[in-house]
Amino acid sequence: MNISGNKIILRAISLADSKLLMDLINDAETEKMLGGSSFPVSPEGQEKWIQSQIGRQNVLRCIVALKDNIEAGLGAVILSDISYKNGVAQIHIKMDKENGRGKGYGTDALNTMVAYAFDELRLNCVYAEVLEYNQISQRLFEKCGFHRDGLLRSRVFKDGKYNDVISYSRLKEEQ
């Protein structure tokens, strides 16, 4: 089953997406804007990782693709740490800088995944954590109706220093 947005489709990750995902992870500019840590990934390592994700119940990882070309991926949107008991999940998005950014695909993908989380997974709250210097992601989440909840001080180590993270959330009642 694919999840349909206005411009995009969210579909399951396949081995054919290895190059797209590997390029997103290995791109230094993209990695700098994301929380957490990344290590260089090889084609073999990427394929093993994709295979290891099959059947995980607390994570939903989807490729963002155009409706008229669902094989060509534009990025990935992820619900992680899904707590069905508490109705909460964290959302992440990575878009390809060549084809996926600046065209409204990220906005559509984020809104589509949030609607799916609320309407199909029966979650109540979707939250995100954005590095304080990542102005593009802050604008994206705010445009998609997320509220700034607060500042998490010195949470992510990047470029030789600890950086603050802004916490965002969106509730089902705010749909």
XYZ file of N, CA and C in Angstrom:
525
model
N 0.822 -1.176 0.000
C 0.000 0.000 0.000
C 0.876 1.253 0.000
N 0.535 2.204 -0.826
C 1.198 3.497 -0.839
C 0.308 4.521 -0.145
N 0.921 5.552 0.393
C 0.204 6.636 1.056
C 0.259 7.833 0.121
N -0.895 8.321 -0.272
C -0.966 9.340 -1.315
C -1.142 10.739 -0.746
N -0.304 11.666 -1.225
C -0.431 13.083 -0.908
C -0.951 13.824 -2.123
N -0.803 15.136 -2.141
C -1.251 15.931 -3.283
C -0.329 15.760 -4.492
N 0.986 15.881 -4.257
C 1.969 15.787 -5.332
C 2.777 14.492 -5.275
N 2.799 13.882 -4.112
C 3.729 12.780 -3.856
C 3.011 11.514 -3.406
N 3.785 10.448 -3.426
C 3.395 9.151 -2.871
C 4.449 8.799 -1.821
N 4.008 8.266 -0.702
C 4.931 7.685 0.269
C 4.832 6.183 0.089
N 5.960 5.559 -0.202
C 5.967 4.117 -0.459
C 7.051 3.457 0.371
N 6.944 2.150 0.458
C 7.931 1.375 1.215
C 9.320 1.504 0.589
N 10.326 1.426 1.435
C 11.716 1.421 0.975
C 12.027 0.053 0.378
N 12.747 0.056 -0.740
C 13.182 -1.196 -1.358
C 14.691 -1.140 -1.591
N 15.250 -2.271 -1.955
C 16.689 -2.311 -2.243
C 17.059 -1.364 -3.380
N 16.127 -1.101 -4.275
C 16.390 -0.180 -5.387
C 16.632 1.252 -4.888
N 16.252 1.541 -3.640
C 16.445 2.874 -3.065
C 17.799 3.029 -2.376
N 18.627 2.008 -2.433
C 19.918 2.041 -1.733
C 20.745 3.257 -2.091
N 20.855 3.567 -3.363
C 21.693 4.695 -3.787
C 21.157 6.017 -3.254
N 19.850 6.245 -3.362
C 19.261 7.484 -2.842
C 19.545 7.632 -1.349
N 19.273 6.591 -0.567
C 19.474 6.660 0.875
C 20.951 6.822 1.227
N 21.807 6.119 0.511
C 23.243 6.229 0.747
C 23.725 7.650 0.425
N 23.234 8.222 -0.669
C 23.627 9.586 -1.030
C 23.158 10.597 0.016
N 21.946 10.417 0.560
C 21.452 11.315 1.606
C 22.321 11.240 2.858
N 22.687 10.032 3.244
C 23.493 9.841 4.448
C 24.923 10.344 4.251
N 25.490 10.094 3.080
C 26.883 10.442 2.836
C 27.098 11.904 2.445
N 26.027 12.661 2.207
C 26.147 14.068 1.839
C 26.442 14.894 3.089
N 27.613 15.519 3.138
C 28.040 16.259 4.326
C 27.114 17.432 4.637
N 26.626 18.115 3.618
C 25.728 19.263 3.823
C 24.408 18.824 4.466
N 23.859 17.731 3.986
C 22.614 17.206 4.552
C 22.845 16.711 5.971
N 23.902 15.956 6.184
C 24.201 15.390 7.500
C 24.385 16.479 8.546
N 24.982 17.600 8.164
C 25.216 18.696 9.105
C 23.902 19.273 9.631
N 22.844 19.186 8.847
C 21.559 19.768 9.229
C 20.692 18.827 10.072
N 21.125 17.598 10.245
C 20.316 16.604 10.950
C 20.908 16.288 12.314
N 20.046 15.925 13.247
C 20.498 15.497 14.560
C 21.076 14.098 14.476
N 21.643 13.664 15.546
C 22.218 12.327 15.555
C 23.562 12.314 14.863
N 24.081 11.120 14.707
C 25.382 10.999 14.052
C 25.255 10.073 12.856
N 26.076 10.336 11.891
C 26.107 9.498 10.698
C 27.534 9.045 10.459
N 27.633 7.892 9.905
C 28.921 7.359 9.509
C 28.873 7.119 8.007
N 30.010 7.163 7.336
C 29.988 6.850 5.908
C 29.378 5.467 5.683
N 28.568 5.366 4.646
C 27.858 4.126 4.357
C 28.255 3.631 2.967
N 28.528 2.327 2.862
C 28.862 1.694 1.588
C 27.596 1.136 0.954
N 27.635 0.827 -0.335
C 26.466 0.209 -0.972
C 26.050 -1.092 -0.279
N 27.021 -1.906 0.104
C 26.714 -3.171 0.777
C 26.083 -2.924 2.147
N 26.640 -1.966 2.875
C 26.103 -1.631 4.189
C 24.692 -1.077 4.099
N 24.431 -0.279 3.058
C 23.092 0.290 2.888
C 22.077 -0.814 2.600
N 22.441 -1.759 1.754
C 21.527 -2.864 1.435
C 21.242 -3.724 2.666
N 22.274 -4.003 3.465
C 22.067 -4.779 4.699
C 21.141 -4.037 5.650
N 21.314 -2.715 5.755
C 20.466 -1.929 6.639
C 19.008 -1.992 6.178
N 18.770 -1.824 4.887
C 17.400 -1.886 4.359
C 16.773 -3.228 4.711
N 17.507 -4.308 4.518
C 16.971 -5.637 4.828
C 16.683 -5.799 6.315
N 17.463 -5.132 7.160
C 17.266 -5.252 8.614
C 16.028 -4.499 9.099
N 15.465 -3.640 8.278
C 14.315 -2.833 8.690
C 12.975 -3.548 8.509
N 12.967 -4.645 7.797
C 11.727 -5.367 7.515
C 11.096 -5.858 8.817
N 9.812 -5.549 8.984
C 9.062 -6.058 10.127
C 9.143 -5.243 11.403
N 9.821 -4.114 11.395
C 9.900 -3.289 12.609
C 8.561 -2.604 12.832
N 8.037 -2.695 14.041
C 6.711 -2.178 14.352
C 6.709 -0.754 14.904
N 7.840 -0.298 15.421
C 7.852 1.038 16.018
C 8.497 2.093 15.127
N 8.724 1.736 13.845
C 9.301 2.670 12.882
C 8.591 2.490 11.544
N 8.233 3.601 10.911
C 7.668 3.579 9.564
C 8.543 4.474 8.704
N 9.275 3.850 7.789
C 10.175 4.583 6.898
C 9.604 4.524 5.490
N 9.446 5.681 4.872
C 8.888 5.729 3.519
C 9.770 6.563 2.598
N 9.809 6.157 1.354
C 10.426 6.948 0.299
C 9.392 7.938 -0.204
N 9.808 9.165 -0.428
C 8.967 10.193 -1.031
C 9.211 10.120 -2.538
N 8.139 9.917 -3.302
C 8.251 9.830 -4.759
C 7.123 10.620 -5.408
N 7.318 10.998 -6.645
C 6.270 11.691 -7.392
C 5.167 10.717 -7.754
N 3.940 11.200 -7.783
C 2.807 10.344 -8.134
C 2.964 9.730 -9.519
N 3.520 10.491 -10.450
C 3.639 9.975 -11.819
C 4.944 9.228 -12.085
N 5.777 9.075 -11.043
C 7.023 8.317 -11.186
C 7.411 7.779 -9.809
N 6.681 6.767 -9.338
C 6.885 6.318 -7.955
C 8.197 5.568 -7.735
N 8.866 5.195 -8.792
C 10.147 4.498 -8.624
C 11.283 5.458 -8.289
N 11.210 6.696 -8.779
C 12.283 7.666 -8.553
C 12.070 8.372 -7.224
N 12.924 8.106 -6.264
C 12.789 8.696 -4.937
C 13.310 10.117 -4.864
N 12.619 10.938 -4.088
C 13.005 12.336 -3.861
C 13.557 12.546 -2.456
N 13.364 11.569 -1.586
C 13.794 11.694 -0.211
C 13.134 10.631 0.643
N 13.166 10.850 1.949
C 12.585 9.890 2.885
C 11.898 10.641 4.011
N 10.785 10.087 4.475
C 10.091 10.603 5.653
C 9.871 9.418 6.596
N 10.101 9.653 7.878
C 10.162 8.558 8.836
C 9.362 8.914 10.091
N 8.584 7.963 10.563
C 8.012 8.028 11.905
C 8.826 7.054 12.743
N 9.438 7.522 13.809
C 10.235 6.640 14.659
C 9.743 6.716 16.094
N 10.222 5.794 16.895
C 9.833 5.733 18.306
C 8.313 5.778 18.456
N 7.616 5.050 17.589
C 6.157 5.031 17.643
C 5.721 4.321 18.924
N 4.939 5.026 19.717
C 4.355 4.448 20.924
C 2.851 4.385 20.700
N 2.366 3.192 20.400
C 0.936 3.034 20.176
C 0.165 3.218 21.484
N 0.773 2.868 22.598
C 0.129 3.045 23.908
C -0.106 4.521 24.200
N 0.917 5.343 23.970
C 0.826 6.767 24.283
C 0.368 7.620 23.103
N 0.313 7.038 21.920
C -0.130 7.773 20.738
C 0.836 8.839 20.277
N 2.131 8.533 20.325
C 3.173 9.517 20.031
C 4.214 8.911 19.090
N 4.772 9.746 18.217
C 5.897 9.329 17.371
C 6.713 10.558 16.992
N 7.983 10.325 16.719
C 8.861 11.384 16.219
C 8.890 11.304 14.700
N 8.922 12.452 14.032
C 8.968 12.488 12.571
C 10.286 13.090 12.111
N 10.808 12.546 11.018
C 12.061 12.991 10.418
C 11.844 13.100 8.912
N 12.555 14.004 8.278
C 12.466 14.114 6.829
C 13.831 14.469 6.260
N 14.171 13.823 5.157
C 15.396 14.113 4.411
C 15.002 14.167 2.940
N 15.310 15.266 2.291
C 14.976 15.396 0.877
C 16.252 15.578 0.066
N 16.266 14.976 -1.107
C 17.392 15.076 -2.026
C 17.576 16.531 -2.451
N 18.806 17.039 -2.329
C 19.019 18.457 -2.618
C 18.905 18.780 -4.106
N 19.104 17.803 -4.964
C 19.003 18.049 -6.409
C 17.563 18.105 -6.887
N 16.747 17.130 -6.481
C 15.404 16.981 -7.051
C 14.267 17.177 -6.062
N 14.548 17.115 -4.767
C 13.471 17.084 -3.799
C 13.208 18.355 -3.022
N 14.096 19.313 -3.106
C 13.952 20.510 -2.267
C 13.434 21.712 -3.069
N 12.690 22.567 -2.366
C 12.255 23.827 -2.947
C 11.095 23.738 -3.918
N 10.415 22.598 -3.955
C 9.308 22.413 -4.896
C 8.003 22.038 -4.210
N 7.995 22.075 -2.878
C 6.794 21.740 -2.128
C 6.639 20.264 -1.817
N 7.573 19.431 -2.266
C 7.469 17.994 -2.018
C 7.644 17.658 -0.543
N 8.560 18.356 0.126
C 8.778 18.107 1.546
C 7.557 18.476 2.374
N 6.936 19.603 2.057
C 5.713 20.024 2.747
C 4.620 18.985 2.560
N 4.438 18.542 1.324
C 3.411 17.541 1.033
C 3.719 16.221 1.746
N 4.984 15.814 1.727
C 5.371 14.556 2.379
C 5.137 14.624 3.886
N 5.528 15.722 4.504
C 5.354 15.880 5.942
C 3.869 15.882 6.307
N 3.075 16.672 5.596
C 1.634 16.714 5.875
C 0.968 15.363 5.627
N 1.396 14.662 4.599
C 0.819 13.349 4.276
C 1.138 12.340 5.369
N 2.373 12.320 5.845
C 2.753 11.375 6.898
C 2.048 11.707 8.206
N 1.922 12.979 8.527
C 1.239 13.369 9.763
C -0.234 12.958 9.696
N -0.885 13.204 8.567
C -2.291 12.800 8.410
C -2.432 11.285 8.557
N -1.510 10.526 7.989
C -1.525 9.070 8.121
C -1.356 8.657 9.587
N -0.434 9.319 10.273
C -0.193 9.014 11.690
C -1.451 9.240 12.523
N -2.150 10.322 12.258
C -3.357 10.641 13.027
C -4.550 9.784 12.605
N -4.776 9.672 11.310
C -6.006 9.044 10.811
C -5.947 7.522 10.743
N -4.781 6.964 10.464
C -4.671 5.514 10.298
C -3.993 4.815 11.477
N -2.961 5.441 12.019
C -2.252 4.830 13.143
C -2.862 5.234 14.484
N -3.799 6.158 14.455
C -4.502 6.653 15.641
C -3.558 7.265 16.674
N -2.519 7.944 16.188
C -1.623 8.660 17.085
C -2.261 9.994 17.450
N -1.809 10.559 18.549
C -2.340 11.838 19.025
C -1.337 12.976 18.885
N -0.049 12.655 18.882
C 0.990 13.686 18.843
C 2.157 13.207 17.980
N 2.570 14.064 17.069
C 3.772 13.816 16.274
C 4.734 14.954 16.602
N 5.983 14.610 16.918
C 6.942 15.639 17.302
C 8.216 15.533 16.476
N 8.947 16.644 16.455
C 10.208 16.710 15.716
C 11.221 17.474 16.546
N 12.479 17.173 16.299
C 13.573 17.911 16.920
C 14.460 18.444 15.805
N 14.666 19.762 15.806
C 15.367 20.443 14.718
C 16.545 21.220 15.297
N 17.699 21.069 14.673
C 18.860 21.842 15.121
C 18.560 23.330 15.029
N 19.009 24.075 16.034
C 18.676 25.493 16.122
C 19.135 26.284 14.892
N 20.221 25.887 14.278
C 20.709 26.628 13.109
C 20.063 26.176 11.794
N 19.208 25.174 11.838
C 18.556 24.675 10.616
C 17.255 25.449 10.367
N 17.400 26.643 9.829
C 16.262 27.532 9.588
C 15.280 26.961 8.570
N 15.774 26.235 7.580
C 14.897 25.672 6.541
C 13.933 24.660 7.159
N 14.440 23.766 8.004
C 13.564 22.782 8.645
C 12.602 23.447 9.624
N 13.060 24.468 10.325
C 12.164 25.175 11.235
C 10.983 25.761 10.457
N 11.259 26.408 9.325
C 10.179 26.984 8.508
C 9.248 25.892 7.990
N 9.809 24.749 7.592
C 8.997 23.647 7.081
C 8.019 23.156 8.155
N 8.517 22.880 9.348
C 7.642 22.364 10.399
C 6.598 23.407 10.810
N 6.980 24.657 10.882
C 6.014 25.699 11.224
C 4.955 25.847 10.127
N 5.378 25.770 8.873
C 4.437 25.836 7.745
C 3.439 24.675 7.798
N 3.871 23.542 8.312
C 3.024 22.351 8.395
C 2.219 22.289 9.706
N 2.162 23.385 10.433
C 1.299 23.452 11.610
C 1.899 22.952 12.901
N 3.194 22.711 12.928
C 3.849 22.288 14.165
C 4.073 23.509 15.057
N 3.942 23.302 16.361
C 4.165 24.358 17.338
C 5.521 24.176 17.978
N 6.195 25.284 18.177
C 7.487 25.253 18.862
C 7.221 25.046 20.350
N 7.703 23.918 20.866
C 7.466 23.576 22.269
C 8.543 24.118 23.195
N 9.770 24.149 22.714
C 10.834 24.617 23.597
C 12.207 24.335 23.033
N 13.188 24.678 23.821
C 14.579 24.543 23.438
C 15.243 23.477 24.304
N 15.892 22.543 23.658
C 16.667 21.517 24.346
C 18.129 21.945 24.231
N 18.704 22.302 25.338
C 20.038 22.903 25.327
C 21.149 21.875 25.130
N 22.099 22.232 24.283
C 23.341 21.471 24.071
C 23.094 19.986 23.860
N 22.218 19.625 22.931
C 21.822 18.235 22.737
C 22.568 17.505 21.633
N 23.069 18.218 20.643
C 23.678 17.543 19.493
C 25.066 18.123 19.259
N 26.053 17.219 19.147
C 27.430 17.629 18.917
C 27.719 17.614 17.421
N 27.962 18.767 16.848
C 28.291 18.921 15.424
C 29.357 19.991 15.284
N 30.271 19.789 14.369
C 31.313 20.776 14.070
C 32.080 21.234 15.306
N 32.375 20.293 16.175
C 33.220 20.588 17.325
C 32.550 21.295 18.479
N 31.212 21.401 18.465
C 30.542 22.051 19.595
C 29.158 21.458 19.798
N 28.621 21.667 20.990
C 27.271 21.229 21.309
C 26.280 22.283 20.823
N 25.213 21.813 20.195
C 24.213 22.705 19.621
C 22.857 22.461 20.264
N 22.084 23.535 20.355
C 20.725 23.444 20.878
C 19.802 22.843 19.825
N 18.713 22.257 20.304
C 17.700 21.642 19.446
C 16.348 22.251 19.805
N 15.568 22.574 18.794
C 14.221 23.090 19.010
C 13.249 21.926 18.894
N 12.376 21.815 19.876
C 11.363 20.765 19.895
C 10.059 21.324 19.322
N 9.487 20.581 18.376
C 8.213 20.931 17.752
C 7.229 19.788 17.947
N 5.936 20.123 17.980
C 4.921 19.060 17.998
C 3.645 19.527 17.304
N 2.883 18.535 16.906
C 1.558 18.794 16.325
C 0.606 17.736 16.883
N -0.554 18.180 17.340
C -1.546 17.301 17.928
C -2.646 17.007 16.931
N -3.276 15.856 17.097
C -4.371 15.446 16.218
C -5.479 16.508 16.193
N -5.791 17.070 17.336
C -6.860 18.071 17.410
C -6.533 19.338 16.623
N -5.285 19.483 16.199
C -4.869 20.660 15.427
C -4.889 20.413 13.918
N -5.459 19.301 13.504
C -5.501 18.956 12.075
C -6.284 19.981 11.297
